[in-house]
Amino acid sequence: DEEFDELCFEFGLELDEITSEKDIISKEKGEEKAKGASDVVLYKIDVPANRYDLLCLEGLVRGLQVFKERINLPRFEKIIPAEGEGQRLIITEQTAQVRPHAVAAVLRNITFTKNRYDSFIDLQEKLHQNICRKRALVAIGTHDLDTITGPFTYTAKAPSEIKFKPLNQSQEYTASQIMDLYRTDSHLRHYLHLIENKPRYPVIYDSNGVVLSMPPIINGDHTKITLNTRNVFIECTGTDITKAKIVLDIIVTMFSEYCEKPFTVEAVEVVYPNGKTHIYPELAYRTEKVKPEYINKKVGISETPSSLAKLLTRMCLKSHVTGNGNHLEVEIPPTRADIIHACDIVEDAAIAYGYNNIQMQIPKTYTIANQLPLNKLAELLRLDLAAAGFTEALTFALCSQEDIADKLLTDISATNAVRIANPKTAEFQVARTTLLPGLLKTIAANRKMPLPLKLFEISDIVVKDPNADVGARNYRHLCAIYYNKSPGFEIIHGLLDRVMQVLEVPPNEENGYTIKAAEGTAFFPGRCAEVFAKGQSIGKLGVVHPDVITKFELTMPCSVLEINIEPFV
Amino acid sequence: FTEMPTDNFVESSFWNFDALFQPQQHPARDQHDTFFLLDPAEAPQLPPGYSSKVKKVHSQGGYGSQGYRYEWKVEEAKKNLLRTHTTSASARALFQLARQEKFSPVKYFSIDRVFRNESLDATHLAEFHQVEGLVADRGLTLGHLMGILRQFFTKLGISQLRFKPAYNPYTEPSMEVFSYHEGLKKWVEVGNSGVFRP
């Protein structure tokens, strides 16, 4: 087990869990139900999101074996049938409105066993979830070719005109009935919305009018694949042609292993509405030329070109040295759709070399370090506020709408707040425009602590700003609160004076700071003042209004200071 | 290392995802994982010349890359969100660096809040802090990255490190950094890193 873990780690896979079917059922349903379940050890492996070729057992094993140099990567061959003998898929123009693209291929004389069949279905599901984005971009349909006759037509029709027996059902339904039928199905109901409101639904027929499938929802029962199926017709329909091609390539490369002539795929001719034709699957082998020194330089190793070629071949990228020994020709197989730049090749070379074998060095870059002025100011103020006897709090930047509006006796529209479209809970509806609610909630959570409670926070608030390039910006605020049996206005005022003292801002109107009596909705009338400095209002201080105190579930009076410290940077 | 400005929680999808080569159909851009904004919903401006370059690289490729080959939509890029990683601030910093007349090597860092649309539990918060650092210079290698990471973690008291190949849309090669936790008696992931894609 450890060996396998090491191997996965080196290759870039994460061995998540070593379990068995029995264990899984035990955990989910209890020991009783697990009796009789399989004890066979199961490995749960995490595959990176860009490696579609490792999603099924066949691909994973193949990849690891090539990595360990046990086998050579098989070469995939596309067989183009003689004129008139191959299958054709004709796309009509009606599909353009709903699901325009389709590609197809045939696997001839394939032999299925229970495991291979399960793996085949499993891969389709995984691809659907992963690259197909839950069938929205591409949907895969696989059919028993011997039950149908080509040429096949991919078209789109009104829901009432489509009628067939869906997979594993016992009678025929129209398309609209099928939508209703699967509305409660835990698996399929998530895909209904992809075509539900369109005037026409996509559907694939054979030359006798038998329905192969209604993508992306369900296949027809007629073409169901069984363990006895010998010839498989695969079609991928969707809205993204690049992904449809990749998906088709992956399926055929993975399972052509089980065809009578291994690793061969029979091509299908796809006819477009404008008459043009195209042969699928593409199974394109691409060659990229890379310089060995490029790889060596990027990774920080110095391997000879031929050893680099060997390393890359171990990663399923067959390479050999060309030129006068200073070029590498790398062949990218159709299974590696994730290689889109030379840097992807560099990564594979590094993986084959073994990341942990690379010598670590420190870059010889000389730079002068710097702290961002705003952050430096905040750090200095934090120390001084703590020295003044206040305790720092760190609160959430997101809060509920009531926290910054109703509970502070003001209206939400007056706050200029940034609102979130998809909060999971009511606690994260808006970004805070003031640090006050956070501190009040902190006090509410610490009611049992001895009085007085003196808290502060220096952190960002967010407001809408039409001048900012994203429409909102942050301001660094300082907020301090004093909670005790008496409100302590003089203490908060003293704190403001202290802060100004350390900021070296004199207490006069022309070039320093001053406070003027003001009204604030969250403040006790007659006990509120506005702070002016550097020619602008930077905040308020005062005794908090009793209604606000009650709304935050507190019982004692408190006074608060909140200012914007950015003008002092 | 010089500190980068990170004082903007609200970010456009452009800087958070598109400029970092994360395709518009990527699951992380889903409703489940990112906080999208109701108001302001869209970023009023994107850098014009740069955004057309990003569009080209996504849809057709460029700079030696094949690209993703899909239709890149500017409306998708304009969607505002609460940033999911401080790498968006790094992207902005690198953009500024690129507009300098003469290239000078830099080392940047930042420590600030990020937001992910998750349910809260013992190991997950909806907002948390990230430490990010980057080095830009000529002739940097993966070995250099590993060296810096090893020094950084050693200063934090973590010295048993292993590196594992990983995947990020914007870095290639990428590595996850694992450290052996004495208390848990197993290797835990302590960081993620990579060399930015050309």
PDB file of N, CA, C and O in Angstrom, chain A residues 214-271:
ATOM      1  N   MET A 214     -32.201  11.116 -26.765  1.00  0.00           N
ATOM      2  CA  MET A 214     -32.624  12.507 -26.747  1.00  0.00           C
ATOM      3  C   MET A 214     -31.614  13.227 -25.849  1.00  0.00           C
ATOM      4  O   MET A 214     -31.800  13.293 -24.636  1.00  0.00           O
ATOM      5  N   PRO A 215     -30.520  13.674 -26.449  1.00  0.00           N
ATOM      6  CA  PRO A 215     -29.497  14.273 -25.592  1.00  0.00           C
ATOM      7  C   PRO A 215     -29.985  15.591 -25.008  1.00  0.00           C
ATOM      8  O   PRO A 215     -30.739  16.306 -25.654  1.00  0.00           O
ATOM      9  N   PRO A 216     -29.582  16.024 -23.886  1.00  0.00           N
ATOM     10  CA  PRO A 216     -28.680  15.320 -22.974  1.00  0.00           C
ATOM     11  C   PRO A 216     -29.378  14.498 -21.911  1.00  0.00           C
ATOM     12  O   PRO A 216     -28.820  14.203 -20.886  1.00  0.00           O
ATOM     13  N   ILE A 217     -30.629  14.142 -22.145  1.00  0.00           N
ATOM     14  CA  ILE A 217     -31.389  13.544 -21.038  1.00  0.00           C
ATOM     15  C   ILE A 217     -31.182  12.038 -20.936  1.00  0.00           C
ATOM     16  O   ILE A 217     -30.668  11.544 -19.950  1.00  0.00           O
ATOM     17  N   ILE A 218     -31.619  11.311 -21.987  1.00  0.00           N
ATOM     18  CA  ILE A 218     -31.653   9.852 -21.821  1.00  0.00           C
ATOM     19  C   ILE A 218     -31.548   9.162 -23.176  1.00  0.00           C
ATOM     20  O   ILE A 218     -31.936   9.707 -24.206  1.00  0.00           O
ATOM     21  N   ASN A 219     -30.989   7.951 -23.160  1.00  0.00           N
ATOM     22  CA  ASN A 219     -30.944   7.136 -24.380  1.00  0.00           C
ATOM     23  C   ASN A 219     -32.227   6.345 -24.534  1.00  0.00           C
ATOM     24  O   ASN A 219     -33.009   6.211 -23.597  1.00  0.00           O
ATOM     25  N   GLY A 220     -32.360   5.783 -25.714  1.00  0.00           N
ATOM     26  CA  GLY A 220     -33.519   4.919 -25.922  1.00  0.00           C
ATOM     27  C   GLY A 220     -33.229   3.524 -25.398  1.00  0.00           C
ATOM     28  O   GLY A 220     -32.080   3.077 -25.378  1.00  0.00           O
ATOM     29  N   ASP A 221     -34.270   2.821 -25.010  1.00  0.00           N
ATOM     30  CA  ASP A 221     -34.085   1.477 -24.479  1.00  0.00           C
ATOM     31  C   ASP A 221     -33.665   0.510 -25.579  1.00  0.00           C
ATOM     32  O   ASP A 221     -32.953  -0.459 -25.348  1.00  0.00           O
ATOM     33  N   HIS A 222     -34.106   0.793 -26.781  1.00  0.00           N
ATOM     34  CA  HIS A 222     -33.881  -0.091 -27.927  1.00  0.00           C
ATOM     35  C   HIS A 222     -32.391  -0.361 -28.145  1.00  0.00           C
ATOM     36  O   HIS A 222     -31.993  -1.466 -28.503  1.00  0.00           O
ATOM     37  N   THR A 223     -31.566   0.666 -27.956  1.00  0.00           N
ATOM     38  CA  THR A 223     -30.156   0.526 -28.306  1.00  0.00           C
ATOM     39  C   THR A 223     -29.302   0.242 -27.092  1.00  0.00           C
ATOM     40  O   THR A 223     -28.092   0.422 -27.112  1.00  0.00           O
ATOM     41  N   LYS A 224     -29.948  -0.225 -26.031  1.00  0.00           N
ATOM     42  CA  LYS A 224     -29.216  -0.466 -24.778  1.00  0.00           C
ATOM     43  C   LYS A 224     -28.044  -1.413 -24.990  1.00  0.00           C
ATOM     44  O   LYS A 224     -28.160  -2.427 -25.678  1.00  0.00           O
ATOM     45  N   ILE A 225     -26.922  -1.089 -24.359  1.00  0.00           N
ATOM     46  CA  ILE A 225     -25.728  -1.941 -24.476  1.00  0.00           C
ATOM     47  C   ILE A 225     -25.781  -3.005 -23.386  1.00  0.00           C
ATOM     48  O   ILE A 225     -26.059  -2.717 -22.228  1.00  0.00           O
ATOM     49  N   THR A 226     -25.519  -4.238 -23.796  1.00  0.00           N
ATOM     50  CA  THR A 226     -25.484  -5.328 -22.816  1.00  0.00           C
ATOM     51  C   THR A 226     -24.110  -5.970 -22.859  1.00  0.00           C
ATOM     52  O   THR A 226     -23.253  -5.563 -23.634  1.00  0.00           O
ATOM     53  N   LEU A 227     -23.933  -6.998 -22.020  1.00  0.00           N
ATOM     54  CA  LEU A 227     -22.631  -7.668 -22.000  1.00  0.00           C
ATOM     55  C   LEU A 227     -22.372  -8.405 -23.300  1.00  0.00           C
ATOM     56  O   LEU A 227     -21.242  -8.764 -23.605  1.00  0.00           O
ATOM     57  N   ASN A 228     -23.426  -8.629 -24.097  1.00  0.00           N
ATOM     58  CA  ASN A 228     -23.232  -9.350 -25.358  1.00  0.00           C
ATOM     59  C   ASN A 228     -22.990  -8.428 -26.538  1.00  0.00           C
ATOM     60  O   ASN A 228     -22.796  -8.893 -27.643  1.00  0.00           O
ATOM     61  N   THR A 229     -23.059  -7.121 -26.295  1.00  0.00           N
ATOM     62  CA  THR A 229     -22.886  -6.188 -27.403  1.00  0.00           C
ATOM     63  C   THR A 229     -21.510  -6.347 -28.017  1.00  0.00           C
ATOM     64  O   THR A 229     -20.514  -6.475 -27.309  1.00  0.00           O
ATOM     65  N   ARG A 230     -21.475  -6.341 -29.371  1.00  0.00           N
ATOM     66  CA  ARG A 230     -20.188  -6.515 -30.043  1.00  0.00           C
ATOM     67  C   ARG A 230     -19.729  -5.240 -30.740  1.00  0.00           C
ATOM     68  O   ARG A 230     -18.552  -5.003 -30.914  1.00  0.00           O
ATOM     69  N   ASN A 231     -20.697  -4.435 -31.192  1.00  0.00           N
ATOM     70  CA  ASN A 231     -20.328  -3.219 -31.910  1.00  0.00           C
ATOM     71  C   ASN A 231     -21.017  -2.037 -31.262  1.00  0.00           C
ATOM     72  O   ASN A 231     -22.225  -2.041 -31.065  1.00  0.00           O
ATOM     73  N   VAL A 232     -20.230  -1.028 -30.943  1.00  0.00           N
ATOM     74  CA  VAL A 232     -20.779   0.123 -30.221  1.00  0.00           C
ATOM     75  C   VAL A 232     -20.721   1.370 -31.088  1.00  0.00           C
ATOM     76  O   VAL A 232     -19.701   1.658 -31.709  1.00  0.00           O
ATOM     77  N   PHE A 233     -21.843   2.088 -31.118  1.00  0.00           N
ATOM     78  CA  PHE A 233     -21.888   3.383 -31.804  1.00  0.00           C
ATOM     79  C   PHE A 233     -21.876   4.465 -30.723  1.00  0.00           C
ATOM     80  O   PHE A 233     -22.727   4.473 -29.842  1.00  0.00           O
ATOM     81  N   ILE A 234     -20.891   5.340 -30.787  1.00  0.00           N
ATOM     82  CA  ILE A 234     -20.777   6.388 -29.771  1.00  0.00           C
ATOM     83  C   ILE A 234     -21.068   7.730 -30.416  1.00  0.00           C
ATOM     84  O   ILE A 234     -20.521   8.035 -31.465  1.00  0.00           O
ATOM     85  N   GLU A 235     -21.961   8.505 -29.776  1.00  0.00           N
ATOM     86  CA  GLU A 235     -22.168   9.855 -30.290  1.00  0.00           C
ATOM     87  C   GLU A 235     -22.026  10.850 -29.138  1.00  0.00           C
ATOM     88  O   GLU A 235     -22.454  10.566 -28.022  1.00  0.00           O
ATOM     89  N   CYS A 236     -21.415  11.988 -29.440  1.00  0.00           N
ATOM     90  CA  CYS A 236     -21.298  13.065 -28.459  1.00  0.00           C
ATOM     91  C   CYS A 236     -21.890  14.311 -29.069  1.00  0.00           C
ATOM     92  O   CYS A 236     -21.449  14.753 -30.125  1.00  0.00           O
ATOM     93  N   THR A 237     -22.890  14.865 -28.380  1.00  0.00           N
ATOM     94  CA  THR A 237     -23.512  16.082 -28.890  1.00  0.00           C
ATOM     95  C   THR A 237     -23.251  17.188 -27.896  1.00  0.00           C
ATOM     96  O   THR A 237     -23.054  16.933 -26.712  1.00  0.00           O
ATOM     97  N   GLY A 238     -23.284  18.416 -28.376  1.00  0.00           N
ATOM     98  CA  GLY A 238     -23.078  19.471 -27.392  1.00  0.00           C
ATOM     99  C   GLY A 238     -22.987  20.849 -27.986  1.00  0.00           C
ATOM    100  O   GLY A 238     -23.239  21.073 -29.172  1.00  0.00           O
ATOM    101  N   THR A 239     -22.596  21.767 -27.100  1.00  0.00           N
ATOM    102  CA  THR A 239     -22.505  23.164 -27.500  1.00  0.00           C
ATOM    103  C   THR A 239     -21.055  23.606 -27.689  1.00  0.00           C
ATOM    104  O   THR A 239     -20.800  24.717 -28.085  1.00  0.00           O
ATOM    105  N   ASP A 240     -20.113  22.737 -27.372  1.00  0.00           N
ATOM    106  CA  ASP A 240     -18.703  23.108 -27.511  1.00  0.00           C
ATOM    107  C   ASP A 240     -18.011  22.029 -28.330  1.00  0.00           C
ATOM    108  O   ASP A 240     -17.844  20.909 -27.862  1.00  0.00           O
ATOM    109  N   ILE A 241     -17.607  22.365 -29.543  1.00  0.00           N
ATOM    110  CA  ILE A 241     -17.099  21.332 -30.444  1.00  0.00           C
ATOM    111  C   ILE A 241     -15.729  20.815 -29.986  1.00  0.00           C
ATOM    112  O   ILE A 241     -15.449  19.618 -30.078  1.00  0.00           O
ATOM    113  N   THR A 242     -14.898  21.696 -29.452  1.00  0.00           N
ATOM    114  CA  THR A 242     -13.570  21.246 -28.998  1.00  0.00           C
ATOM    115  C   THR A 242     -13.714  20.183 -27.924  1.00  0.00           C
ATOM    116  O   THR A 242     -13.052  19.149 -27.961  1.00  0.00           O
ATOM    117  N   LYS A 243     -14.609  20.445 -26.960  1.00  0.00           N
ATOM    118  CA  LYS A 243     -14.761  19.485 -25.881  1.00  0.00           C
ATOM    119  C   LYS A 243     -15.400  18.193 -26.381  1.00  0.00           C
ATOM    120  O   LYS A 243     -15.062  17.117 -25.918  1.00  0.00           O
ATOM    121  N   ALA A 244     -16.335  18.304 -27.329  1.00  0.00           N
ATOM    122  CA  ALA A 244     -16.969  17.090 -27.852  1.00  0.00           C
ATOM    123  C   ALA A 244     -15.909  16.197 -28.496  1.00  0.00           C
ATOM    124  O   ALA A 244     -15.900  14.981 -28.299  1.00  0.00           O
ATOM    125  N   LYS A 245     -14.989  16.818 -29.224  1.00  0.00           N
ATOM    126  CA  LYS A 245     -13.940  16.024 -29.871  1.00  0.00           C
ATOM    127  C   LYS A 245     -13.042  15.367 -28.831  1.00  0.00           C
ATOM    128  O   LYS A 245     -12.672  14.198 -28.957  1.00  0.00           O
ATOM    129  N   ILE A 246     -12.695  16.128 -27.790  1.00  0.00           N
ATOM    130  CA  ILE A 246     -11.826  15.563 -26.747  1.00  0.00           C
ATOM    131  C   ILE A 246     -12.520  14.388 -26.069  1.00  0.00           C
ATOM    132  O   ILE A 246     -11.921  13.330 -25.859  1.00  0.00           O
ATOM    133  N   VAL A 247     -13.800  14.574 -25.752  1.00  0.00           N
ATOM    134  CA  VAL A 247     -14.536  13.515 -25.055  1.00  0.00           C
ATOM    135  C   VAL A 247     -14.573  12.251 -25.900  1.00  0.00           C
ATOM    136  O   VAL A 247     -14.322  11.141 -25.429  1.00  0.00           O
ATOM    137  N   LEU A 248     -14.852  12.405 -27.177  1.00  0.00           N
ATOM    138  CA  LEU A 248     -14.924  11.240 -28.054  1.00  0.00           C
ATOM    139  C   LEU A 248     -13.568  10.541 -28.105  1.00  0.00           C
ATOM    140  O   LEU A 248     -13.475   9.314 -27.987  1.00  0.00           O
ATOM    141  N   ASP A 249     -12.517  11.326 -28.267  1.00  0.00           N
ATOM    142  CA  ASP A 249     -11.177  10.750 -28.316  1.00  0.00           C
ATOM    143  C   ASP A 249     -10.871   9.961 -27.051  1.00  0.00           C
ATOM    144  O   ASP A 249     -10.312   8.871 -27.115  1.00  0.00           O
ATOM    145  N   ILE A 250     -11.226  10.507 -25.916  1.00  0.00           N
ATOM    146  CA  ILE A 250     -10.929   9.825 -24.655  1.00  0.00           C
ATOM    147  C   ILE A 250     -11.652   8.488 -24.577  1.00  0.00           C
ATOM    148  O   ILE A 250     -11.067   7.459 -24.256  1.00  0.00           O
ATOM    149  N   ILE A 251     -12.947   8.494 -24.896  1.00  0.00           N
ATOM    150  CA  ILE A 251     -13.698   7.240 -24.763  1.00  0.00           C
ATOM    151  C   ILE A 251     -13.124   6.172 -25.682  1.00  0.00           C
ATOM    152  O   ILE A 251     -12.904   5.028 -25.272  1.00  0.00           O
ATOM    153  N   VAL A 252     -12.874   6.542 -26.933  1.00  0.00           N
ATOM    154  CA  VAL A 252     -12.422   5.496 -27.849  1.00  0.00           C
ATOM    155  C   VAL A 252     -11.007   5.050 -27.524  1.00  0.00           C
ATOM    156  O   VAL A 252     -10.679   3.875 -27.636  1.00  0.00           O
ATOM    157  N   THR A 253     -10.133   5.962 -27.088  1.00  0.00           N
ATOM    158  CA  THR A 253      -8.782   5.513 -26.785  1.00  0.00           C
ATOM    159  C   THR A 253      -8.788   4.601 -25.566  1.00  0.00           C
ATOM    160  O   THR A 253      -8.019   3.649 -25.496  1.00  0.00           O
ATOM    161  N   MET A 254      -9.643   4.884 -24.619  1.00  0.00           N
ATOM    162  CA  MET A 254      -9.658   4.054 -23.419  1.00  0.00           C
ATOM    163  C   MET A 254     -10.177   2.655 -23.707  1.00  0.00           C
ATOM    164  O   MET A 254      -9.614   1.666 -23.258  1.00  0.00           O
ATOM    165  N   PHE A 255     -11.282   2.562 -24.447  1.00  0.00           N
ATOM    166  CA  PHE A 255     -11.926   1.255 -24.564  1.00  0.00           C
ATOM    167  C   PHE A 255     -11.649   0.502 -25.856  1.00  0.00           C
ATOM    168  O   PHE A 255     -12.084  -0.644 -26.000  1.00  0.00           O
ATOM    169  N   SER A 256     -10.925   1.102 -26.803  1.00  0.00           N
ATOM    170  CA  SER A 256     -10.592   0.347 -28.006  1.00  0.00           C
ATOM    171  C   SER A 256      -9.658  -0.802 -27.671  1.00  0.00           C
ATOM    172  O   SER A 256      -9.415  -1.678 -28.488  1.00  0.00           O
ATOM    173  N   GLU A 257      -9.141  -0.779 -26.432  1.00  0.00           N
ATOM    174  CA  GLU A 257      -8.289  -1.872 -25.972  1.00  0.00           C
ATOM    175  C   GLU A 257      -9.008  -3.214 -26.077  1.00  0.00           C
ATOM    176  O   GLU A 257      -8.403  -4.249 -26.305  1.00  0.00           O
ATOM    177  N   TYR A 258     -10.317  -3.182 -25.901  1.00  0.00           N
ATOM    178  CA  TYR A 258     -11.057  -4.441 -25.854  1.00  0.00           C
ATOM    179  C   TYR A 258     -11.627  -4.864 -27.203  1.00  0.00           C
ATOM    180  O   TYR A 258     -12.373  -5.832 -27.285  1.00  0.00           O
ATOM    181  N   CYS A 259     -11.307  -4.107 -28.256  1.00  0.00           N
ATOM    182  CA  CYS A 259     -11.790  -4.515 -29.574  1.00  0.00           C
ATOM    183  C   CYS A 259     -10.972  -5.700 -30.053  1.00  0.00           C
ATOM    184  O   CYS A 259      -9.854  -5.928 -29.598  1.00  0.00           O
ATOM    185  N   GLU A 260     -11.535  -6.401 -31.038  1.00  0.00           N
ATOM    186  CA  GLU A 260     -10.835  -7.557 -31.581  1.00  0.00           C
ATOM    187  C   GLU A 260      -9.475  -7.148 -32.109  1.00  0.00           C
ATOM    188  O   GLU A 260      -8.477  -7.828 -31.906  1.00  0.00           O
ATOM    189  N   LYS A 261      -9.455  -6.015 -32.843  1.00  0.00           N
ATOM    190  CA  LYS A 261      -8.175  -5.448 -33.262  1.00  0.00           C
ATOM    191  C   LYS A 261      -7.886  -4.320 -32.271  1.00  0.00           C
ATOM    192  O   LYS A 261      -8.382  -3.214 -32.444  1.00  0.00           O
ATOM    193  N   PRO A 262      -7.086  -4.596 -31.244  1.00  0.00           N
ATOM    194  CA  PRO A 262      -6.967  -3.612 -30.161  1.00  0.00           C
ATOM    195  C   PRO A 262      -6.492  -2.254 -30.650  1.00  0.00           C
ATOM    196  O   PRO A 262      -5.693  -2.164 -31.580  1.00  0.00           O
ATOM    197  N   PHE A 263      -6.986  -1.233 -29.995  1.00  0.00           N
ATOM    198  CA  PHE A 263      -6.588   0.153 -30.240  1.00  0.00           C
ATOM    199  C   PHE A 263      -6.921   0.626 -31.644  1.00  0.00           C
ATOM    200  O   PHE A 263      -6.263   1.498 -32.173  1.00  0.00           O
ATOM    201  N   THR A 264      -7.970   0.023 -32.250  1.00  0.00           N
ATOM    202  CA  THR A 264      -8.432   0.574 -33.521  1.00  0.00           C
ATOM    203  C   THR A 264      -9.843   1.096 -33.329  1.00  0.00           C
ATOM    204  O   THR A 264     -10.626   0.549 -32.563  1.00  0.00           O
ATOM    205  N   VAL A 265     -10.150   2.152 -34.046  1.00  0.00           N
ATOM    206  CA  VAL A 265     -11.475   2.760 -33.961  1.00  0.00           C
ATOM    207  C   VAL A 265     -11.991   2.950 -35.373  1.00  0.00           C
ATOM    208  O   VAL A 265     -11.248   3.383 -36.249  1.00  0.00           O
ATOM    209  N   GLU A 266     -13.259   2.620 -35.574  1.00  0.00           N
ATOM    210  CA  GLU A 266     -13.801   2.825 -36.904  1.00  0.00           C
ATOM    211  C   GLU A 266     -14.388   4.219 -37.009  1.00  0.00           C
ATOM    212  O   GLU A 266     -15.142   4.673 -36.143  1.00  0.00           O
ATOM    213  N   ALA A 267     -14.046   4.890 -38.093  1.00  0.00           N
ATOM    214  CA  ALA A 267     -14.463   6.293 -38.234  1.00  0.00           C
ATOM    215  C   ALA A 267     -15.895   6.403 -38.719  1.00  0.00           C
ATOM    216  O   ALA A 267     -16.431   5.510 -39.365  1.00  0.00           O
ATOM    217  N   VAL A 268     -16.480   7.523 -38.376  1.00  0.00           N
ATOM    218  CA  VAL A 268     -17.838   7.829 -38.826  1.00  0.00           C
ATOM    219  C   VAL A 268     -17.783   9.149 -39.571  1.00  0.00           C
ATOM    220  O   VAL A 268     -17.065  10.067 -39.199  1.00  0.00           O
ATOM    221  N   GLU A 269     -18.574   9.232 -40.639  1.00  0.00           N
ATOM    222  CA  GLU A 269     -18.587  10.476 -41.404  1.00  0.00           C
ATOM    223  C   GLU A 269     -19.743  11.333 -40.899  1.00  0.00           C
ATOM    224  O   GLU A 269     -20.889  10.876 -40.848  1.00  0.00           O
ATOM    225  N   VAL A 270     -19.445  12.552 -40.502  1.00  0.00           N
ATOM    226  CA  VAL A 270     -20.506  13.444 -40.037  1.00  0.00           C
ATOM    227  C   VAL A 270     -20.797  14.454 -41.136  1.00  0.00           C
ATOM    228  O   VAL A 270     -19.881  15.078 -41.674  1.00  0.00           O
ATOM    229  N   VAL A 271     -22.076  14.576 -41.482  1.00  0.00           N
ATOM    230  CA  VAL A 271     -22.464  15.492 -42.559  1.00  0.00           C
ATOM    231  C   VAL A 271     -23.139  16.712 -41.949  1.00  0.00           C
ATOM    232  O   VAL A 271     -24.105  16.583 -41.204  1.00  0.00           O
TER     233      VAL A 271
END
